[in-house]
Short mmCIF file of C-alpha atoms in Angstrom, two decimals:
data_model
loop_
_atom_site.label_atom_id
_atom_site.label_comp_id
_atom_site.label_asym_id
_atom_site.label_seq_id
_atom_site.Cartn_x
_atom_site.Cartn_y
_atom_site.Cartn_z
CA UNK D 1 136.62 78.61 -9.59
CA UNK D 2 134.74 81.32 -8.26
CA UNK D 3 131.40 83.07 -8.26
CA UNK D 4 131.94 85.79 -10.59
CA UNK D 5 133.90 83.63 -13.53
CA UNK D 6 132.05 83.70 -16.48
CA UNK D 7 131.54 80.05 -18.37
CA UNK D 8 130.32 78.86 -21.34
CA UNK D 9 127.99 75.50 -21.57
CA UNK D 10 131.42 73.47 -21.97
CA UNK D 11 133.74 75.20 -18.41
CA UNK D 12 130.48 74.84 -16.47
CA UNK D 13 131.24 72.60 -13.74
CA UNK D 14 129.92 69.20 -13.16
CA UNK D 15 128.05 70.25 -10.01
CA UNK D 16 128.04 73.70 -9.99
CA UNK D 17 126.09 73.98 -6.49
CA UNK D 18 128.77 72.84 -5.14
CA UNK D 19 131.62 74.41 -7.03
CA UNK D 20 132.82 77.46 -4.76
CA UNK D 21 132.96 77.41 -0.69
CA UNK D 22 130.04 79.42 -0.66
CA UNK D 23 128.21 76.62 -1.83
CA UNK D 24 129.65 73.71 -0.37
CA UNK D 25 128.72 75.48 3.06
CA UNK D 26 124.91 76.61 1.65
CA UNK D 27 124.67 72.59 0.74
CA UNK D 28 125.53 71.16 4.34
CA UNK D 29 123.94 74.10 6.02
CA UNK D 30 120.71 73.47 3.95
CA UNK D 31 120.62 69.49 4.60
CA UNK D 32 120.93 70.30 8.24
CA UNK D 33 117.74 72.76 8.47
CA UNK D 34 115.64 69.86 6.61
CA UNK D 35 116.55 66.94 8.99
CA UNK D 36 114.95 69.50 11.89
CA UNK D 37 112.10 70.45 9.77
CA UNK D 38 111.58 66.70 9.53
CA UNK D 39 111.72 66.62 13.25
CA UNK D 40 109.08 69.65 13.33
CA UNK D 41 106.89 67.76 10.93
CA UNK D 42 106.89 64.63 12.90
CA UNK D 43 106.13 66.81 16.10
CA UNK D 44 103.04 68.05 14.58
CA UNK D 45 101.72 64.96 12.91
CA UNK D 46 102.46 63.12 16.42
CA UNK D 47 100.23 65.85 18.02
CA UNK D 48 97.63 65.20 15.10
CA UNK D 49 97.32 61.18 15.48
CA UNK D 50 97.06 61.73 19.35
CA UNK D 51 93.97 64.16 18.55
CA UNK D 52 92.40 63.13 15.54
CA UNK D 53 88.20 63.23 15.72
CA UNK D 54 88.86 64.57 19.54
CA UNK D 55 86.61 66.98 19.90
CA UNK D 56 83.92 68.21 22.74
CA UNK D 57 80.93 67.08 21.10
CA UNK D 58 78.34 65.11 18.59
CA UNK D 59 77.28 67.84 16.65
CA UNK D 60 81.06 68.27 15.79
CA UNK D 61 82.38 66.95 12.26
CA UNK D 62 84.70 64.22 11.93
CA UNK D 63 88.27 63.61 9.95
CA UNK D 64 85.51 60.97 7.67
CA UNK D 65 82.82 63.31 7.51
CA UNK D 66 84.97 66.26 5.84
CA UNK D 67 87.77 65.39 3.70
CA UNK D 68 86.51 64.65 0.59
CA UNK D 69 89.09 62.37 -1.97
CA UNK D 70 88.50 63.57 -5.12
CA UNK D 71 90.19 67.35 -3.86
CA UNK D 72 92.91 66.09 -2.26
CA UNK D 73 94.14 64.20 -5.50
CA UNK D 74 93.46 66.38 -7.46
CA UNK D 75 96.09 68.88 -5.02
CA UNK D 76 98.57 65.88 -4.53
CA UNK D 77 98.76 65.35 -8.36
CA UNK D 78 99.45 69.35 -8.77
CA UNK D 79 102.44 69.18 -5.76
CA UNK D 80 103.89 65.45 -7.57
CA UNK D 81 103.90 67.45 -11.14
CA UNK D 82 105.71 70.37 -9.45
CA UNK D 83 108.27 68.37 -7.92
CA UNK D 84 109.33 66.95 -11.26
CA UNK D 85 109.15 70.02 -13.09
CA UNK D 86 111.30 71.81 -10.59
CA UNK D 87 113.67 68.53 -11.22
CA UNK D 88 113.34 69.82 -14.97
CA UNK D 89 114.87 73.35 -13.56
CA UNK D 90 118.03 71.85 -12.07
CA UNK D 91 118.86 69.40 -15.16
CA UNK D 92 118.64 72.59 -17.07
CA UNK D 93 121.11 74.46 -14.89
CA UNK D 94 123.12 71.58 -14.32
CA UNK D 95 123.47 72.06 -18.48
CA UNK D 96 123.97 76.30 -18.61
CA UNK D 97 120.79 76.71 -19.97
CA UNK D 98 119.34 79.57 -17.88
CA UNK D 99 116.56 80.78 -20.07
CA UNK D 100 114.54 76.58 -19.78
CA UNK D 101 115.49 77.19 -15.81
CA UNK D 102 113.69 79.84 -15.53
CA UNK D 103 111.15 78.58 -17.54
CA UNK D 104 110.43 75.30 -15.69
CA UNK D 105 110.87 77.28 -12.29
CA UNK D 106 108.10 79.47 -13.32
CA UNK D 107 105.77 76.43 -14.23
CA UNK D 108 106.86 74.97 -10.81
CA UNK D 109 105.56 78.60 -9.14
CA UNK D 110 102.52 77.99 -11.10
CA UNK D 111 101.84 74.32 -10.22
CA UNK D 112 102.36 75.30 -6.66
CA UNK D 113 99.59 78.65 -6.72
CA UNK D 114 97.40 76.27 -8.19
CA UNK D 115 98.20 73.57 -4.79
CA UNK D 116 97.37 76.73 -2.70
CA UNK D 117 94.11 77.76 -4.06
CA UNK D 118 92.68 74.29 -3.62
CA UNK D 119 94.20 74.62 -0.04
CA UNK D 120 92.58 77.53 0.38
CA UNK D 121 89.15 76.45 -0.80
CA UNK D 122 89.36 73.19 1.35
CA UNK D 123 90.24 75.24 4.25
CA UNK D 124 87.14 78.09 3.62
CA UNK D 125 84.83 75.18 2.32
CA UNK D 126 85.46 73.50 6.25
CA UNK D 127 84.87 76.55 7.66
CA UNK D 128 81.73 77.95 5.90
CA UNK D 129 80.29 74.91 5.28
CA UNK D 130 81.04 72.40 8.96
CA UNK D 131 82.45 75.00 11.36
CA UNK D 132 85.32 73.23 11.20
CA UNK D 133 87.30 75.80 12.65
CA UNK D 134 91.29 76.45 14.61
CA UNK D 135 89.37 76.62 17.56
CA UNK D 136 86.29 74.07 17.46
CA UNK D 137 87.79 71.15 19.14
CA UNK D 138 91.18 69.81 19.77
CA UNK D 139 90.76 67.87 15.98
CA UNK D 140 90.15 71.64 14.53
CA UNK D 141 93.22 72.95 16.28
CA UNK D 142 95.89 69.79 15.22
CA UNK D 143 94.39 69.71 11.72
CA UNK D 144 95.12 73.51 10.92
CA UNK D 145 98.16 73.67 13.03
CA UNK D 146 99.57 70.86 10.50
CA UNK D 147 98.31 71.50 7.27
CA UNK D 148 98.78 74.85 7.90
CA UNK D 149 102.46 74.96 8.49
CA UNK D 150 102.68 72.54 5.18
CA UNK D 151 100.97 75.35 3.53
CA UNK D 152 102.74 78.12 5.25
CA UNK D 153 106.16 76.22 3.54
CA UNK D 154 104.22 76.11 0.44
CA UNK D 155 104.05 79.81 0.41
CA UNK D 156 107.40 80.59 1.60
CA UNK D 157 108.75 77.97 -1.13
CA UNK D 158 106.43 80.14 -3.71
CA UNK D 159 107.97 83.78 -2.75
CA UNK D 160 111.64 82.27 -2.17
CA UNK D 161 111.24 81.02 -6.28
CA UNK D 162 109.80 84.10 -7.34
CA UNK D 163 111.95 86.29 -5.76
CA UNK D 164 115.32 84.38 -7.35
CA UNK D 165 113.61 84.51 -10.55
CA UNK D 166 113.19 88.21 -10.61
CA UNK D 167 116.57 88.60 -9.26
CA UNK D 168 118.76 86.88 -11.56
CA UNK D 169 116.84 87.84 -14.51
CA UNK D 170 119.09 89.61 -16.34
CA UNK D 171 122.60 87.97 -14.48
CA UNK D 172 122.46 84.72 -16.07
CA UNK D 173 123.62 81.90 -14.21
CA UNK D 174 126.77 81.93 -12.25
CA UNK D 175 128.62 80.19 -9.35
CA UNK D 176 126.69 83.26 -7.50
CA UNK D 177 123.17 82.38 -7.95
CA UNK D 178 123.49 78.09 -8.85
CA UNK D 179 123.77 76.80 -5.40
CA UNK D 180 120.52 79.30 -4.43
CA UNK D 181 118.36 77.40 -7.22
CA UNK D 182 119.66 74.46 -5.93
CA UNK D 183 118.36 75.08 -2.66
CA UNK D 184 115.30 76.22 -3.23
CA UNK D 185 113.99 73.17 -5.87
CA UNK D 186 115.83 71.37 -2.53
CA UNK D 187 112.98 73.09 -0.58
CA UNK D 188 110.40 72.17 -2.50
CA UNK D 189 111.31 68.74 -2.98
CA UNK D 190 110.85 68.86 0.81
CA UNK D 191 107.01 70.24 0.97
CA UNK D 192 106.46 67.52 -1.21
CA UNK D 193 107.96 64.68 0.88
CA UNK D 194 105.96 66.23 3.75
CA UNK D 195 102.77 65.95 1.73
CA UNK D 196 103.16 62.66 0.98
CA UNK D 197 102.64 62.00 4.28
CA UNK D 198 99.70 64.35 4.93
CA UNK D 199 97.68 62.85 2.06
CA UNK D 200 98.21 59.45 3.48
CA UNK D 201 98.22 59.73 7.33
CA UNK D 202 95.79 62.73 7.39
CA UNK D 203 93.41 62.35 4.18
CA UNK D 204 93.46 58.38 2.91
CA UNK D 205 93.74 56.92 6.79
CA UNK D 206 90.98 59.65 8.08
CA UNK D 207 88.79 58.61 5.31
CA UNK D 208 89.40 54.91 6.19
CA UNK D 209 88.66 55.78 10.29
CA UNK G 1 133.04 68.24 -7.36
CA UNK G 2 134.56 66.16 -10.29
CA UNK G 3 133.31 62.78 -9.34
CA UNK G 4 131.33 60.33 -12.46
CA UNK G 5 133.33 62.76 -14.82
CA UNK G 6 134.82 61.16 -17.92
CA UNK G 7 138.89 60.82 -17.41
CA UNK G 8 139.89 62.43 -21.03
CA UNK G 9 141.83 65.66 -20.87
CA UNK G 10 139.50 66.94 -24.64
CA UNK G 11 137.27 69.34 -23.18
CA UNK G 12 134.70 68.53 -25.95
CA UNK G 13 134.66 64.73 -25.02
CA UNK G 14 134.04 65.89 -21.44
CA UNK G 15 131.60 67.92 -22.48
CA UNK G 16 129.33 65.55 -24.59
CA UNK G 17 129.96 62.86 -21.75
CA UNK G 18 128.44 64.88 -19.34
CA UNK G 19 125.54 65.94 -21.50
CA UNK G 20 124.66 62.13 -22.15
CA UNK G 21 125.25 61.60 -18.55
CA UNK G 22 121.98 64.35 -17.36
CA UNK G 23 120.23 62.96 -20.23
CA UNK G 24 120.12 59.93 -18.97
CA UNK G 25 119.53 60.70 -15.46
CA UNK G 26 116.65 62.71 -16.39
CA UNK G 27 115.06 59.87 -17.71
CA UNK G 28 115.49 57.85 -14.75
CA UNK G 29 113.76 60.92 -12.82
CA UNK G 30 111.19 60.86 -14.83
CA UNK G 31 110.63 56.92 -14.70
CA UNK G 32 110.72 57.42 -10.99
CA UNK G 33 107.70 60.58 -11.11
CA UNK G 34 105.58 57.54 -13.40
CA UNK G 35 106.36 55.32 -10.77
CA UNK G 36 105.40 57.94 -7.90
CA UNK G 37 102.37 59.00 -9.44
CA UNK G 38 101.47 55.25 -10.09
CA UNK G 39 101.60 54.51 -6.30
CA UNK G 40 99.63 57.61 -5.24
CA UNK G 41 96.50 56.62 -7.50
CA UNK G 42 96.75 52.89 -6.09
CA UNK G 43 96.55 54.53 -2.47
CA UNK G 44 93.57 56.43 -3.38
CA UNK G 45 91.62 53.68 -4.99
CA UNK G 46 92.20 51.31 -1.66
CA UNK G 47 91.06 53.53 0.47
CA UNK G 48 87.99 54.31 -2.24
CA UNK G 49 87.42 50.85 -2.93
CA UNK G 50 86.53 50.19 0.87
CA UNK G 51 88.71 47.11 2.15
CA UNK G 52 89.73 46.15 5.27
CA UNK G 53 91.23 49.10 7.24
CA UNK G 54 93.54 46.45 8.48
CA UNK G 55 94.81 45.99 5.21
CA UNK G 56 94.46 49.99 3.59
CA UNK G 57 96.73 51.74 6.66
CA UNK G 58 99.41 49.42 6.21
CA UNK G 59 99.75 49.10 2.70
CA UNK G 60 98.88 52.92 1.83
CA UNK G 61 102.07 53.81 4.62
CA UNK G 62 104.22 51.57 2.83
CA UNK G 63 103.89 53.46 -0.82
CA UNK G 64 103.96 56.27 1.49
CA UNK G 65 107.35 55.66 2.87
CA UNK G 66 108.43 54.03 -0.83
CA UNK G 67 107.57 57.22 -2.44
CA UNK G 68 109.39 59.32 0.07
CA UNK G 69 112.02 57.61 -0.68
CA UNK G 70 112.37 58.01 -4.25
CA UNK G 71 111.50 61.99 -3.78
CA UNK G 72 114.87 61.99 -1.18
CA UNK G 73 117.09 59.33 -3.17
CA UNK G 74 116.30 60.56 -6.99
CA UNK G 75 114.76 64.30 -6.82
CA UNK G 76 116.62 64.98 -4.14
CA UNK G 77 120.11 63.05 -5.47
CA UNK G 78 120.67 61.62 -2.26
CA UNK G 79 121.48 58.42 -4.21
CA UNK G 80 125.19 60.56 -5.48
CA UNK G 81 128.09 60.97 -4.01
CA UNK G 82 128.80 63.52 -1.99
CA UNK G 83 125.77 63.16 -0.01
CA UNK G 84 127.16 61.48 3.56
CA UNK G 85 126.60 64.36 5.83
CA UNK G 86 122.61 64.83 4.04
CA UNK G 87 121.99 61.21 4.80
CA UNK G 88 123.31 61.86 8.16
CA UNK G 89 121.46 64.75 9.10
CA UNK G 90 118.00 62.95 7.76
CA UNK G 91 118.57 59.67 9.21
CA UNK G 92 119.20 61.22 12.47
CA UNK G 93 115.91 63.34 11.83
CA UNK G 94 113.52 60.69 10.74
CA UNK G 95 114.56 58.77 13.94
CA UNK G 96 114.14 61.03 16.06
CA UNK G 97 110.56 61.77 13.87
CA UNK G 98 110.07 58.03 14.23
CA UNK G 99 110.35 58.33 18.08
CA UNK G 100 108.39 61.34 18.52
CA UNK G 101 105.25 59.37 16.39
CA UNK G 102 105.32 56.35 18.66
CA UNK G 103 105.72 58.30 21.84
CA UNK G 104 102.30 59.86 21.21
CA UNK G 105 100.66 57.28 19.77
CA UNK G 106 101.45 55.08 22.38
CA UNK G 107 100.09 57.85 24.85
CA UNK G 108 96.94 57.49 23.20
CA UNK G 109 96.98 53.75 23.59
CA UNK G 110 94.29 52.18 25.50
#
């Protein structure tokens, strides 16, 4: 097999993200880059349980006094739905049906833009409304650095999606472009498994103190 | 990658096979995502319902950990074959993860 052949629903391989070299490689190389973003992760939310609620002074807000629950789930329940709908995208491919691919990618994107904007509003709504700021206090400066690079992955997950759905457009699915969809609902799947943990270790438990 | 394919050399057999076989896993995917979602709202409401923090941080890492889980094992198939080097490479990442955690909580221990 290789990455120009053209199939029909019935020649399409069984895993098709992992039918040509090219993919096989894009697969290990891909599994290896998120066991050391797991160790990056686990850097930063080390460096944010050693500094939670440190900062310089009274007047300063802490983890209890500005998350607020009812935004976070509301953002967790918007990541969760993504994940499965991006799940959606690769039973679809795994089946040759690129136009409900697309389609599900596209609600993923959407799901995820809507993640961001609450992101975005949490993170004005600290700094408008507490001065809860990058450079406040120590707590300021761990909290951003972490949810920030969790967004940061959200955003890069958002343009690496759009982009391959622009660019295959009119290709179709192929051998080509299979394993790239495959790595990017991979991706995704990731910023989700990392959020799990933010909404519990940095939301639920700074709520609970 | 051929593995969990039906052994009959009709293409069409194969074919209708395989599309029974995503069915199905879908479904299980999207029993897990009820299940997922199911823990997340009972780790919200112990931590809104106000017991023990001796109790909540425990029990709200747990689904924690239970849901990562399914997200690696079922959205992220590491449950298939073909999947020995990925477990490698994220076993060998959450404990070093795991080490890093303790290292600096236990720095902040006193």
């Amino acid at each position: 097999m290789h990455a120009e052949e053209k199939f029909t629903p019935q020649t399409w391989p069984e895993s098709p993200e992992k039918a040509t070299l090219e993919g096989k490689n894009k697969f290990l190389g891909f599994w290896l880059f998120l066991g050391g973003e797991t160790v990056l992760f686990a850097s930063l939310f080390a460096t944010y349980i050693a500094l939670k609620d440190k900062v310089p002074s009274p007047d300063h807000m802490l983890a209890k006094d500005l998350f607020e629950l009812p935004l976070v789930f509301v953002m967790t329940m918007l990541l969760l739905t993504s994940s499965l709908t991006s799940v959606y995208a690769m039973y679809h491919m795994k089946n040759y049906n690129f136009k409900k691919m697309q389609l599900w990618m596209l609600i993923t994107v959407i799901l995820g833009l809507g993640f961001l904007g609450c992101e975005l509003y949490e993170f004005h709504h600290y700094y408008t409304e507490y001065n809860h700021t990058f450079t406040s206090s120590a707590f300021g400066s761990a909290f951003y650095t972490l949810t920030g690079f969790h967004g940061a992955h959200v955003v890069f997950g958002l343009v690496w999606m759009t982009l391959l759905m622009i660019r295959n457009a009119g290709r179709g699915l192929s051998l080509y472009n299979a394993p790239k969809f495959y790595l990017a609902s991979l991706y995704w799947h990731f910023i989700d498994v990392v959020w799990v943990f933010i909404f519990t270790v940095v939301y639920l438990m700074g709520m609970v103190g | 990658m051929v593995n969990n394919q039906s052994n009959s050399n009709n293409p069409r057999l194969n074919y209708d096979f395989r599309r029974k076989k995503n069915a199905e896993g879908m479904r299980i995917q999207v029993a897990t995502f009820t299940l997922m979602i199911f823990f997340t709202v009972v780790s919200f409401v112990a931590v809104a319902a106000d017991f023990s923090k001796w109790f909540v941080i425990p029990f709200i890492l747990l689904l924690a950990v239970v849901q990562v889980g399914f997200q690696l094992y079922y959205f992220m198939h590491m449950s298939e074959k073909g999947h020995e080097a990925p477990s490698l490479f994220m076993w060998s990442g959450i404990t070093v993860a795991f080490v890093t955690v303790l290292a600096f909580m236990t720095i902040i221990w006193w």
